[in-house]
Short mmCIF file of C-alpha atoms in Angstrom, two decimals:
data_model
loop_
_atom_site.label_atom_id
_atom_site.label_comp_id
_atom_site.label_asym_id
_atom_site.label_seq_id
_atom_site.Cartn_x
_atom_site.Cartn_y
_atom_site.Cartn_z
CA MET A 1 8.69 2.84 -4.67
CA LEU A 2 8.78 6.38 -6.12
CA ASP A 3 11.55 7.65 -8.40
CA PHE A 4 11.17 11.15 -9.86
CA SER A 5 14.85 11.64 -10.75
CA ASN A 6 14.15 11.68 -14.53
CA ALA A 7 10.71 13.27 -14.41
CA HIS A 8 9.77 16.15 -16.72
CA LEU A 9 7.31 18.97 -16.06
CA ASN A 10 5.39 19.47 -19.31
CA LYS A 11 2.45 21.82 -18.74
CA VAL A 12 1.36 24.01 -15.84
CA ILE A 13 -1.52 26.42 -15.35
CA LEU A 14 -2.41 28.63 -12.38
CA HIS A 15 -5.87 29.46 -11.05
CA LYS A 16 -6.79 31.26 -7.82
CA THR A 17 -9.49 29.82 -5.57
CA GLY A 18 -11.14 31.95 -2.91
CA ASN A 19 -13.42 30.82 -0.11
CA LYS A 20 -16.96 30.47 -1.40
CA ALA A 21 -18.45 30.74 2.11
CA ARG A 22 -16.78 34.15 2.52
CA GLU A 23 -17.96 35.22 -0.95
CA GLU A 24 -14.41 35.32 -2.31
CA GLN A 25 -13.78 34.84 -6.03
CA LEU A 26 -12.59 32.06 -8.26
CA ILE A 27 -10.14 33.49 -10.79
CA ILE A 28 -9.67 31.30 -13.86
CA SER A 29 -6.70 31.44 -16.24
CA GLU A 30 -7.20 31.03 -19.97
CA SER A 31 -3.67 29.94 -20.82
CA GLU A 32 -0.75 27.92 -19.51
CA LEU A 33 2.10 29.57 -17.64
CA GLU A 34 5.02 30.48 -19.88
CA ILE A 35 8.16 29.66 -17.90
CA ASN A 36 11.85 29.42 -18.69
CA GLU A 37 13.98 26.39 -17.91
CA SER A 38 15.31 27.68 -14.58
CA ILE A 39 11.81 28.44 -13.26
CA LYS A 40 10.57 25.11 -14.62
CA GLU A 41 13.28 23.32 -12.65
CA MET A 42 12.35 25.16 -9.45
CA LEU A 43 8.64 24.49 -9.95
CA GLN A 44 9.26 20.81 -10.60
CA GLN A 45 11.18 20.51 -7.34
CA PHE A 46 8.42 22.45 -5.56
CA PHE A 47 5.75 20.12 -6.95
CA LEU A 48 7.49 16.75 -6.67
CA GLY A 49 10.09 17.18 -3.94
CA HIS A 50 7.66 16.70 -1.05
CA PHE A 51 6.33 13.27 -2.01
CA CYS A 52 7.93 10.46 -0.04
CA GLU A 53 5.24 8.39 1.68
CA GLU A 54 4.05 5.48 -0.41
CA ALA A 55 0.49 5.30 0.87
CA PHE A 56 -1.52 5.05 -2.35
CA TYR A 57 -5.08 6.20 -2.89
CA SER A 58 -7.60 5.84 -5.70
CA PHE A 59 -10.56 7.85 -6.88
CA LYS A 60 -14.01 6.70 -5.92
CA THR A 61 -15.17 6.72 -9.52
CA GLU A 62 -18.75 7.40 -8.44
CA ILE A 63 -19.88 9.57 -5.52
CA ASP A 64 -23.58 9.51 -4.59
CA ASN A 65 -24.30 7.73 -7.89
CA GLN A 66 -22.64 10.58 -9.84
CA ASP A 67 -19.36 10.46 -11.75
CA ASN A 68 -16.41 11.82 -9.78
CA ASP A 69 -15.65 15.16 -11.50
CA VAL A 70 -11.91 15.18 -10.76
CA PHE A 71 -11.54 11.57 -11.91
CA VAL A 72 -13.29 12.39 -15.21
CA SER A 73 -11.17 15.52 -15.77
CA VAL A 74 -7.88 13.72 -15.11
CA LYS A 75 -8.93 10.85 -17.38
CA ASN A 76 -9.70 13.35 -20.16
CA ILE A 77 -6.29 15.01 -19.76
CA PHE A 78 -4.53 11.66 -20.02
CA SER A 79 -6.53 10.73 -23.11
CA ASN A 80 -5.82 14.01 -24.94
CA SER A 81 -3.39 16.72 -23.83
CA GLU A 82 -5.45 19.34 -25.71
CA ASN A 83 -8.05 18.96 -22.95
CA PHE A 84 -5.60 20.29 -20.38
CA ILE A 85 -6.78 23.91 -20.08
CA SER A 86 -10.51 23.20 -20.20
CA GLU A 87 -10.29 20.33 -17.70
CA SER A 88 -8.07 22.38 -15.39
CA LYS A 89 -10.91 24.92 -15.24
CA THR A 90 -13.32 22.14 -14.27
CA ILE A 91 -10.96 20.99 -11.51
CA ALA A 92 -10.57 24.57 -10.20
CA THR A 93 -14.35 25.05 -10.15
CA LYS A 94 -14.79 21.76 -8.28
CA LEU A 95 -12.27 22.85 -5.63
CA PHE A 96 -13.97 26.25 -5.31
CA ASP A 97 -17.36 24.59 -4.80
CA ALA A 98 -15.91 22.14 -2.26
CA GLY A 99 -14.30 24.89 -0.17
CA ASN A 100 -17.53 25.97 1.46
CA HIS A 101 -16.34 26.05 5.09
CA PRO A 102 -15.42 29.48 6.55
CA LYS A 103 -12.07 28.20 7.87
CA ILE A 104 -10.82 26.94 4.49
CA LYS A 105 -8.07 29.17 3.16
CA SER A 106 -7.94 30.72 -0.27
CA GLY A 107 -4.88 29.95 -2.36
CA ASP A 108 -3.08 29.46 -5.63
CA LEU A 109 -4.08 26.30 -7.51
CA TYR A 110 -1.49 24.83 -9.86
CA ILE A 111 -2.41 22.01 -12.23
CA ALA A 112 0.43 20.34 -14.10
CA THR A 113 1.33 17.36 -16.25
CA PHE A 114 4.48 15.27 -15.92
CA SER A 115 6.18 12.45 -17.81
CA ASP A 116 8.77 9.77 -16.95
CA LEU A 117 7.91 9.14 -13.32
CA VAL A 118 8.69 5.68 -11.93
CA VAL A 119 6.06 4.21 -9.60
CA ASP A 120 6.51 0.65 -8.37
CA ASP A 121 8.95 -0.02 -11.24
CA GLU A 122 6.48 1.25 -13.85
CA LEU A 123 7.25 4.29 -16.05
CA VAL A 124 4.16 6.54 -16.03
CA ASP A 125 2.81 10.00 -16.79
CA ALA A 126 1.05 12.00 -14.10
CA VAL A 127 -1.35 14.89 -13.52
CA GLY A 128 -0.56 16.99 -10.46
CA ILE A 129 -2.94 19.22 -8.49
CA PHE A 130 -1.25 21.57 -6.01
CA LYS A 131 -2.71 24.21 -3.70
CA SER A 132 -0.51 26.78 -1.99
CA GLU A 133 -2.32 28.49 0.88
CA THR A 134 0.53 29.94 2.94
CA LYS A 135 2.35 33.11 1.92
CA GLN A 136 5.67 34.17 3.37
CA ASP A 137 7.27 37.60 3.70
CA PHE A 138 10.71 38.10 2.19
CA LEU A 139 13.05 41.04 1.68
CA ARG A 140 13.77 42.40 -1.77
CA ILE A 141 16.92 44.51 -2.12
CA ASP A 142 17.43 46.71 -5.20
CA SER A 143 20.32 48.98 -6.02
CA SER A 144 19.62 52.69 -6.38
CA SER A 145 21.58 55.86 -7.10
CA ASN A 146 22.15 56.40 -3.38
CA GLY A 147 22.97 52.78 -2.48
CA PHE A 148 20.24 50.20 -1.93
CA ASP A 149 16.48 50.08 -1.41
CA ILE A 150 14.86 47.37 0.70
CA LYS A 151 11.22 46.28 0.47
CA ILE A 152 9.03 43.64 2.08
CA GLU A 153 7.23 41.48 -0.47
CA GLU A 154 5.03 38.40 -0.19
CA GLY A 155 5.58 35.11 -1.95
CA ILE A 156 5.54 31.32 -1.82
CA ASN A 157 7.99 29.28 0.23
CA LEU A 158 9.35 26.72 -2.26
CA ASN A 159 10.34 24.43 0.63
CA LYS A 160 6.72 23.89 1.68
CA ILE A 161 3.54 22.83 -0.07
CA ASP A 162 0.18 22.83 1.69
CA LYS A 163 -1.93 20.42 -0.35
CA ALA A 164 -0.99 18.24 -3.29
CA CYS A 165 -2.16 15.29 -5.32
CA LEU A 166 -0.31 13.24 -7.94
CA VAL A 167 -2.45 11.03 -10.16
CA TYR A 168 -0.43 8.41 -12.03
CA ASN A 169 -1.66 7.15 -15.37
CA THR A 170 -1.89 3.52 -14.31
CA GLU A 171 -4.72 1.24 -13.16
CA GLN A 172 -7.43 3.55 -14.50
CA ASP A 173 -10.09 0.85 -14.09
CA PHE A 174 -9.41 0.92 -10.34
CA GLY A 175 -9.53 4.72 -10.06
CA PHE A 176 -5.85 5.36 -10.87
CA LYS A 177 -2.98 5.22 -8.39
CA ILE A 178 -2.61 8.42 -6.35
CA ASN A 179 -0.34 10.03 -3.75
CA ILE A 180 -1.49 13.00 -1.69
CA ILE A 181 -0.13 15.65 0.69
CA ASP A 182 -2.34 17.54 3.14
CA ASN A 183 -0.18 19.52 5.57
CA VAL A 184 -2.60 22.21 6.73
CA ASN A 185 -5.19 21.58 9.43
CA LYS A 186 -6.25 18.07 10.41
CA GLN A 187 -9.68 19.08 11.68
CA SER A 188 -12.80 17.76 10.01
CA GLU A 189 -13.35 20.92 7.97
CA ALA A 190 -9.95 20.38 6.33
CA GLN A 191 -10.86 16.90 5.07
CA TYR A 192 -12.54 18.59 2.13
CA TRP A 193 -9.30 18.14 0.11
CA ARG A 194 -9.47 14.35 0.01
CA ASN A 195 -13.19 13.83 0.56
CA ASP A 196 -15.30 16.66 -0.88
CA PHE A 197 -12.86 17.70 -3.60
CA LEU A 198 -10.83 14.68 -4.72
CA GLY A 199 -13.20 11.93 -3.59
CA ILE A 200 -10.46 9.38 -2.88
CA GLU A 201 -9.88 6.46 -0.53
CA GLN A 202 -6.74 4.65 0.54
CA ARG A 203 -5.97 1.49 -1.42
CA LYS A 204 -6.14 -1.76 0.55
CA ASP A 205 -2.60 -2.73 -0.44
CA ASP A 206 0.41 -3.99 1.58
CA PHE A 207 1.26 -0.49 2.81
CA TYR A 208 -2.31 -0.11 4.08
CA GLN A 209 -2.36 -3.53 5.76
CA THR A 210 1.01 -2.98 7.47
CA GLN A 211 0.03 0.49 8.60
CA LYS A 212 -3.38 -0.51 9.95
CA TYR A 213 -2.18 -3.69 11.67
CA MET A 214 0.58 -1.82 13.50
CA GLU A 215 -1.92 0.86 14.57
CA LEU A 216 -4.15 -1.97 15.80
CA CYS A 217 -1.29 -3.42 17.90
CA LYS A 218 -0.57 -0.03 19.48
CA ASP A 219 -4.23 0.61 20.30
CA PHE A 220 -4.64 -2.91 21.72
CA VAL A 221 -1.85 -2.28 24.23
CA GLN A 222 -3.24 1.12 25.15
CA GLU A 223 -6.87 0.07 25.52
CA VAL A 224 -6.81 -3.61 26.55
CA TYR A 225 -3.34 -4.93 27.38
CA ASN A 226 -2.88 -2.39 30.18
CA GLU A 227 -2.74 -1.91 33.95
CA GLU A 228 -6.53 -1.84 34.14
CA HIS A 229 -6.35 -5.51 33.14
CA GLU A 230 -3.44 -6.23 35.50
CA VAL A 231 -0.71 -5.86 32.89
CA GLU A 232 2.20 -3.83 34.23
CA LYS A 233 3.93 -1.16 32.17
CA PRO A 234 7.08 -3.18 31.35
CA GLN A 235 4.93 -5.99 29.94
CA GLN A 236 2.99 -3.47 27.85
CA ILE A 237 6.23 -2.08 26.45
CA ALA A 238 7.47 -5.62 25.78
CA MET A 239 4.33 -6.33 23.75
CA LEU A 240 4.88 -3.17 21.69
CA ASN A 241 8.52 -4.11 21.12
CA LYS A 242 7.66 -7.67 20.07
CA SER A 243 5.00 -6.39 17.67
CA ALA A 244 7.36 -3.83 16.10
CA LYS A 245 10.13 -6.44 15.86
CA TYR A 246 7.81 -8.86 14.04
CA PHE A 247 7.06 -6.29 11.34
CA LYS A 248 10.71 -5.25 11.12
CA GLU A 249 12.20 -8.73 10.78
CA ASN A 250 9.60 -10.54 8.64
CA GLU A 251 8.90 -10.07 4.94
CA SER A 252 5.30 -11.25 5.19
CA PHE A 253 2.55 -11.26 7.81
CA ASP A 254 0.59 -14.34 8.75
CA LYS A 255 -2.06 -13.98 11.45
CA LYS A 256 -1.52 -17.45 12.98
CA ASP A 257 2.24 -16.96 13.05
CA PHE A 258 1.81 -13.51 14.65
CA GLU A 259 -0.46 -14.96 17.33
CA GLU A 260 1.99 -17.75 18.17
CA ASN A 261 5.17 -15.67 18.21
CA VAL A 262 3.99 -12.31 19.53
CA LEU A 263 0.77 -12.78 21.51
CA SER A 264 1.68 -16.31 22.70
CA GLN A 265 -0.85 -16.78 25.51
CA PRO A 266 -4.36 -18.08 24.62
CA GLU A 267 -6.14 -15.45 26.72
CA VAL A 268 -4.13 -12.66 25.06
CA ILE A 269 -4.88 -14.07 21.59
CA GLU A 270 -8.60 -14.21 22.41
CA ALA A 271 -8.60 -10.63 23.74
CA PHE A 272 -6.66 -9.41 20.69
CA ASN A 273 -9.06 -11.05 18.23
CA THR A 274 -12.08 -9.60 20.03
CA PHE A 275 -10.51 -6.14 20.02
CA SER A 276 -9.47 -6.38 16.34
CA GLU A 277 -13.06 -7.18 15.30
CA GLN A 278 -14.35 -4.14 17.20
CA TYR A 279 -11.51 -2.00 15.87
CA ALA A 280 -12.19 -2.95 12.25
CA GLU A 281 -15.90 -2.23 12.59
CA GLU A 282 -15.56 1.09 14.43
CA LYS A 283 -12.81 2.46 12.18
CA ASN A 284 -14.10 0.88 8.95
CA VAL A 285 -10.79 -0.94 8.44
CA GLN A 286 -10.38 -4.07 6.34
CA LEU A 287 -7.72 -6.34 7.85
CA ALA A 288 -6.28 -9.27 5.92
CA ASP A 289 -5.03 -12.50 7.52
CA SER A 290 -1.86 -12.43 5.38
CA PHE A 291 0.03 -9.87 3.31
CA GLU A 292 3.54 -8.75 2.32
CA ILE A 293 4.93 -6.37 4.93
CA SER A 294 5.67 -2.88 3.58
CA GLU A 295 9.09 -1.83 4.86
CA ASN A 296 8.27 1.88 4.51
CA ALA A 297 4.98 1.57 6.37
CA ALA A 298 6.66 -0.45 9.13
CA LYS A 299 9.41 2.14 9.58
CA LYS A 300 6.86 4.95 9.76
CA ALA A 301 4.67 3.12 12.30
CA GLN A 302 7.58 2.08 14.52
CA THR A 303 8.20 5.70 15.49
CA LYS A 304 4.84 5.59 17.31
CA MET A 305 5.58 2.27 19.03
CA LYS A 306 8.71 3.14 21.00
CA GLY A 307 8.76 1.55 24.44
CA VAL A 308 9.15 4.41 26.92
CA LEU A 309 8.64 3.95 30.67
CA LYS A 310 7.63 7.38 32.02
CA LEU A 311 8.14 7.86 35.77
CA ASP A 312 6.58 11.11 37.00
CA LYS A 313 8.36 13.96 35.23
CA ASN A 314 11.81 12.87 36.34
CA PHE A 315 12.66 9.85 34.19
CA HIS A 316 11.95 8.54 30.70
CA ILE A 317 13.43 5.06 30.30
CA TYR A 318 13.60 3.39 26.88
CA ILE A 319 13.08 -0.37 27.08
CA HIS A 320 14.19 -2.37 24.03
CA GLY A 321 14.38 -5.95 25.23
CA ASP A 322 13.84 -8.51 27.98
CA GLU A 323 11.17 -7.33 30.42
CA THR A 324 11.99 -10.25 32.77
CA ARG A 325 15.08 -8.28 33.84
CA ILE A 326 12.88 -5.58 35.37
CA ARG A 327 11.51 -5.71 38.93
CA ARG A 328 8.92 -3.40 40.37
CA GLY A 329 8.46 -2.66 44.07
CA VAL A 330 7.54 -0.21 46.81
CA ASP A 331 10.02 1.13 49.37
CA PRO A 332 8.57 0.30 52.83
CA GLU A 333 10.04 3.37 54.51
CA SER A 334 9.17 6.12 52.03
CA GLY A 335 6.22 4.44 50.32
CA MET A 336 7.70 5.43 46.97
CA LYS A 337 7.59 3.05 44.00
CA PHE A 338 10.76 1.84 42.30
CA TYR A 339 12.04 -0.32 39.44
CA GLN A 340 15.13 -2.52 39.49
CA PHE A 341 16.97 -3.22 36.23
CA TYR A 342 19.34 -6.18 35.86
CA TYR A 343 22.07 -6.19 33.19
CA ASP A 344 25.29 -7.97 32.30
CA GLU A 345 27.52 -5.04 31.33
CA GLU A 346 27.43 -1.35 30.46
CA GLU A 347 27.84 -0.26 26.85
#
C-alpha cells in the first residue's frame, strides 16, 4: 500500500544526460534547484503522482562482484543529506555510462529526496530518480503594445513521466524497497534503466507470486489447454474464468487447493504441473506453493484473463460462467459452424 498524501519534497537537483553512443554530453549541476512553494508542489505531483502499482523491486547489491553504484549512492544520501549533491553526480554519471545504445534518448535527470511517505504502513523517507525524455510543444501568449504575441516553446508535460525510480529507506540489508516506472520503449535496448543503470530485480513477495501465477494460468490455457489438445474454446475460457475467480475470491493461495478446485481432473493437474516446471525454468520464475494473494496484482492480471469467444470478425462474446450451457455444432446445409447458448432469463 502506497500513501503519498502527506509526503514532502525536500531537495531536488537537475542534470542533463545525453547519449554516449552519439557522443552527446553529460551536463552536471553543482547546486540544488531553488524553487518556490508553488513550483515545489507541481514538481512533487509530477514526481510522485504516477506511482500506483505495488510491484516492489530491490537493488542487486553486487553486480559482477562489484558494488552496485546506485545502491551505494542512495545509501550514502540516506546516511547523510550533505552527500546529496556529490552522490547525485555519481548517479548521473552512471546513467550516462549505461545509456550506450544509439536508440536511448537524452533527457533531463532529476534526483530528489522526500520525507513522510507511507509504504506498507511504514513511514519512510525516499530518494527519487526521474528521467524526462519527451518534450512537448506549447503556446506562450504575451501581451504587447499592439495586442498579443504568440510563440511556440518546448517544455515538459507534467502529466507524463518517462522513467522513474523511488527508493524507500527501509530494508537496506535486502537492497531497499523500490518502485519503478518505465513508460518509454519496451525493447531490449530500453531495459538499460532497470538492468544496466539501476541493477534491480523484482522482489519475490505476494504481489510477485500472484502476478506470476496468474500469468502462468493464462499461458497454460494458451499453450497446453487448447484445441490442439482437444479442448474447445468455451472450456478454455471456463478455465481462465475459474482461475481468475480463485484469485479474486480467496485471501491466500494453496497449490493443492487450487488443483482440486480449479484444475479438478488428474490429467489436467499433471499437465499443469509439467508446464509450470518448464515455465519456471524458461522464464527464471520462482513459484511458491502457498502465499497471500495480492488484491492489486490480481486485479491487474484479471484484465488479461477475460473470457472472450471471437467468431471471425463478426462477433466477440464474453463468457463469464457455466460453459455447460454452450453447445457447438455445424449446420449441415451451409457447412457453417455455430454455437447455441442456453439461459434462464434476459437481464
